[in-house]
mmCIF file of C-alpha atoms in Angstrom:
data_model
loop_
_atom_site.group_PDB
_atom_site.id
_atom_site.type_symbol
_atom_site.label_atom_id
_atom_site.label_comp_id
_atom_site.label_asym_id
_atom_site.label_seq_id
_atom_site.Cartn_x
_atom_site.Cartn_y
_atom_site.Cartn_z
ATOM 1 C CA MET A 1 71.448 52.628 11.497
ATOM 2 C CA GLU A 2 67.698 52.088 11.637
ATOM 3 C CA ILE A 3 65.839 49.183 13.208
ATOM 4 C CA LYS A 4 62.618 48.310 11.411
ATOM 5 C CA THR A 5 60.233 46.065 13.329
ATOM 6 C CA HIS A 6 58.337 43.303 11.554
ATOM 7 C CA GLN A 7 55.462 41.725 13.461
ATOM 8 C CA ILE A 8 54.388 38.285 12.219
ATOM 9 C CA ASN A 9 51.795 36.573 14.404
ATOM 10 C CA ASN A 10 53.316 37.001 17.869
ATOM 11 C CA THR A 11 56.871 37.216 16.561
ATOM 12 C CA LYS A 12 58.783 40.499 16.682
ATOM 13 C CA ILE A 13 61.684 40.623 14.212
ATOM 14 C CA ALA A 14 64.287 43.403 13.908
ATOM 15 C CA GLU A 15 65.505 44.328 10.432
ATOM 16 C CA ILE A 16 68.722 46.331 10.534
ATOM 17 C CA ILE A 17 68.825 48.983 7.808
ATOM 18 C CA SER A 18 71.952 50.987 7.088
ATOM 19 C CA GLU A 19 73.811 52.579 4.203
ATOM 20 C CA LYS A 20 77.091 51.875 5.985
ATOM 21 C CA MET A 21 79.055 48.852 7.137
ATOM 22 C CA ILE A 22 77.698 47.787 10.520
ATOM 23 C CA ILE A 23 79.944 44.837 11.330
ATOM 24 C CA ASN A 24 83.648 45.414 10.702
ATOM 25 C CA SER A 25 84.864 43.320 13.632
ATOM 26 C CA THR A 26 83.804 40.810 16.243
ATOM 27 C CA GLN A 27 83.228 43.679 18.677
ATOM 28 C CA ASP A 28 80.824 45.366 16.239
ATOM 29 C CA GLY A 29 78.842 42.120 16.093
ATOM 30 C CA LEU A 30 78.723 41.923 19.878
ATOM 31 C CA ASP A 31 77.650 45.569 20.115
ATOM 32 C CA LEU A 32 74.820 44.932 17.650
ATOM 33 C CA LEU A 33 73.756 41.828 19.577
ATOM 34 C CA GLY A 34 73.690 43.792 22.836
ATOM 35 C CA ASN A 35 71.690 46.615 21.259
ATOM 36 C CA ILE A 36 69.127 44.222 19.785
ATOM 37 C CA TYR A 37 68.915 42.114 22.951
ATOM 38 C CA TYR A 38 68.437 45.226 25.091
ATOM 39 C CA GLN A 39 65.520 46.283 22.853
ATOM 40 C CA ASP A 40 63.853 42.907 23.503
ATOM 41 C CA PHE A 41 64.323 41.390 20.044
ATOM 42 C CA ASP A 42 65.322 37.757 19.712
ATOM 43 C CA LYS A 43 65.259 37.627 15.899
ATOM 44 C CA VAL A 44 67.356 39.793 13.600
ATOM 45 C CA ILE A 45 67.698 40.345 9.859
ATOM 46 C CA LEU A 46 70.957 41.776 8.554
ATOM 47 C CA ASN A 47 72.060 42.488 4.989
ATOM 48 C CA GLU A 48 75.275 40.874 3.808
ATOM 49 C CA GLU A 49 76.420 44.225 2.396
ATOM 50 C CA ASN A 50 76.487 45.618 5.960
ATOM 51 C CA ILE A 51 78.996 42.966 7.047
ATOM 52 C CA THR A 52 82.715 43.094 6.337
ATOM 53 C CA PRO A 53 83.814 40.658 3.616
ATOM 54 C CA GLU A 54 86.285 39.221 6.158
ATOM 55 C CA PHE A 55 83.249 37.720 7.932
ATOM 56 C CA PHE A 56 82.876 35.370 4.959
ATOM 57 C CA ASP A 57 86.540 34.315 5.112
ATOM 58 C CA LEU A 58 86.300 31.687 7.828
ATOM 59 C CA LYS A 59 90.051 31.850 8.543
ATOM 60 C CA THR A 60 89.495 35.240 10.217
ATOM 61 C CA LYS A 61 87.152 33.549 12.759
ATOM 62 C CA ILE A 62 84.923 36.662 12.798
ATOM 63 C CA ALA A 63 81.848 34.706 11.665
ATOM 64 C CA GLY A 64 82.373 31.927 14.178
ATOM 65 C CA GLU A 65 82.873 34.282 17.108
ATOM 66 C CA ILE A 66 79.871 36.477 16.284
ATOM 67 C CA LEU A 67 77.493 33.634 15.447
ATOM 68 C CA GLN A 68 78.487 31.765 18.617
ATOM 69 C CA LYS A 69 77.413 34.792 20.678
ATOM 70 C CA PHE A 70 74.089 34.988 18.816
ATOM 71 C CA SER A 71 73.588 31.287 19.599
ATOM 72 C CA ASN A 72 74.565 31.719 23.249
ATOM 73 C CA TYR A 73 72.009 34.506 23.690
ATOM 74 C CA ARG A 74 69.415 32.582 21.648
ATOM 75 C CA VAL A 75 69.031 35.412 19.163
ATOM 76 C CA ARG A 76 68.116 34.027 15.745
ATOM 77 C CA LEU A 77 69.773 35.672 12.763
ATOM 78 C CA ALA A 78 69.042 35.807 9.045
ATOM 79 C CA ILE A 79 71.651 37.244 6.716
ATOM 80 C CA ILE A 80 70.270 38.392 3.357
ATOM 81 C CA GLY A 81 72.361 38.577 0.220
ATOM 82 C CA ASP A 82 73.707 36.993 -2.914
ATOM 83 C CA LEU A 83 76.004 34.542 -1.211
ATOM 84 C CA ASN A 84 76.900 32.677 -4.400
ATOM 85 C CA LYS A 85 79.735 35.143 -4.913
ATOM 86 C CA TYR A 86 81.640 33.483 -2.071
ATOM 87 C CA GLU A 87 83.293 30.613 -3.837
ATOM 88 C CA SER A 88 85.328 28.867 -1.162
ATOM 89 C CA LYS A 89 84.152 25.389 -0.281
ATOM 90 C CA SER A 90 84.458 26.129 3.434
ATOM 91 C CA ILE A 91 82.046 29.105 3.356
ATOM 92 C CA LYS A 92 79.610 27.219 1.117
ATOM 93 C CA ASP A 93 79.675 24.284 3.576
ATOM 94 C CA PHE A 94 79.314 26.683 6.510
ATOM 95 C CA ILE A 95 76.254 28.329 4.921
ATOM 96 C CA PHE A 96 74.736 24.938 4.065
ATOM 97 C CA GLU A 97 75.204 23.615 7.617
ATOM 98 C CA SER A 98 73.937 26.853 9.193
ATOM 99 C CA ASN A 99 70.794 26.735 7.082
ATOM 100 C CA LYS A 100 70.002 23.243 8.416
ATOM 101 C CA THR A 101 69.408 24.778 11.832
ATOM 102 C CA LYS A 102 66.731 27.306 12.625
ATOM 103 C CA HIS A 103 69.166 29.532 14.439
ATOM 104 C CA ILE A 104 71.369 31.090 11.736
ATOM 105 C CA ASN A 105 70.042 31.387 8.196
ATOM 106 C CA PHE A 106 71.619 32.713 5.023
ATOM 107 C CA VAL A 107 68.882 33.653 2.535
ATOM 108 C CA GLU A 108 68.474 35.607 -0.689
ATOM 109 C CA SER A 109 65.539 37.890 0.198
ATOM 110 C CA LEU A 110 63.729 39.720 2.966
ATOM 111 C CA GLU A 111 60.671 37.546 2.333
ATOM 112 C CA LYS A 112 62.714 34.357 2.899
ATOM 113 C CA ALA A 113 64.278 35.839 6.030
ATOM 114 C CA LEU A 114 60.876 36.716 7.489
ATOM 115 C CA GLU A 115 59.578 33.273 6.585
ATOM 116 C CA LYS A 116 62.508 31.494 8.270
ATOM 117 C CA LEU A 117 62.461 33.637 11.404
ATOM 118 C CA SER A 118 58.693 33.399 11.876
ATOM 119 C CA GLN A 119 58.766 29.584 12.016
#
């Protein structure tokens, strides 16, 4: 896992880069949050392909538990990917509602993620 730093104005954003799955469980999400928080980042970009597909099945509660911790620690998160492949109404509604806030964003590109997190 590599952490690439993006500096926009006075905003420092961590982009997590990995060839492997980073988040397989709630604990993995908490470990990532702790790592990022410890390195003094409060904004993170993560690729959807580095997150277990179970995250996007809301019945597993993985997404809710991880995103609640990010909110509690005031760490903003952008998840990049083609999220149209998730067809359940509940995940589509969840993504729509999350994107209304500035805290958790689901976007299709790195450029959009940087734009959202630098606001």
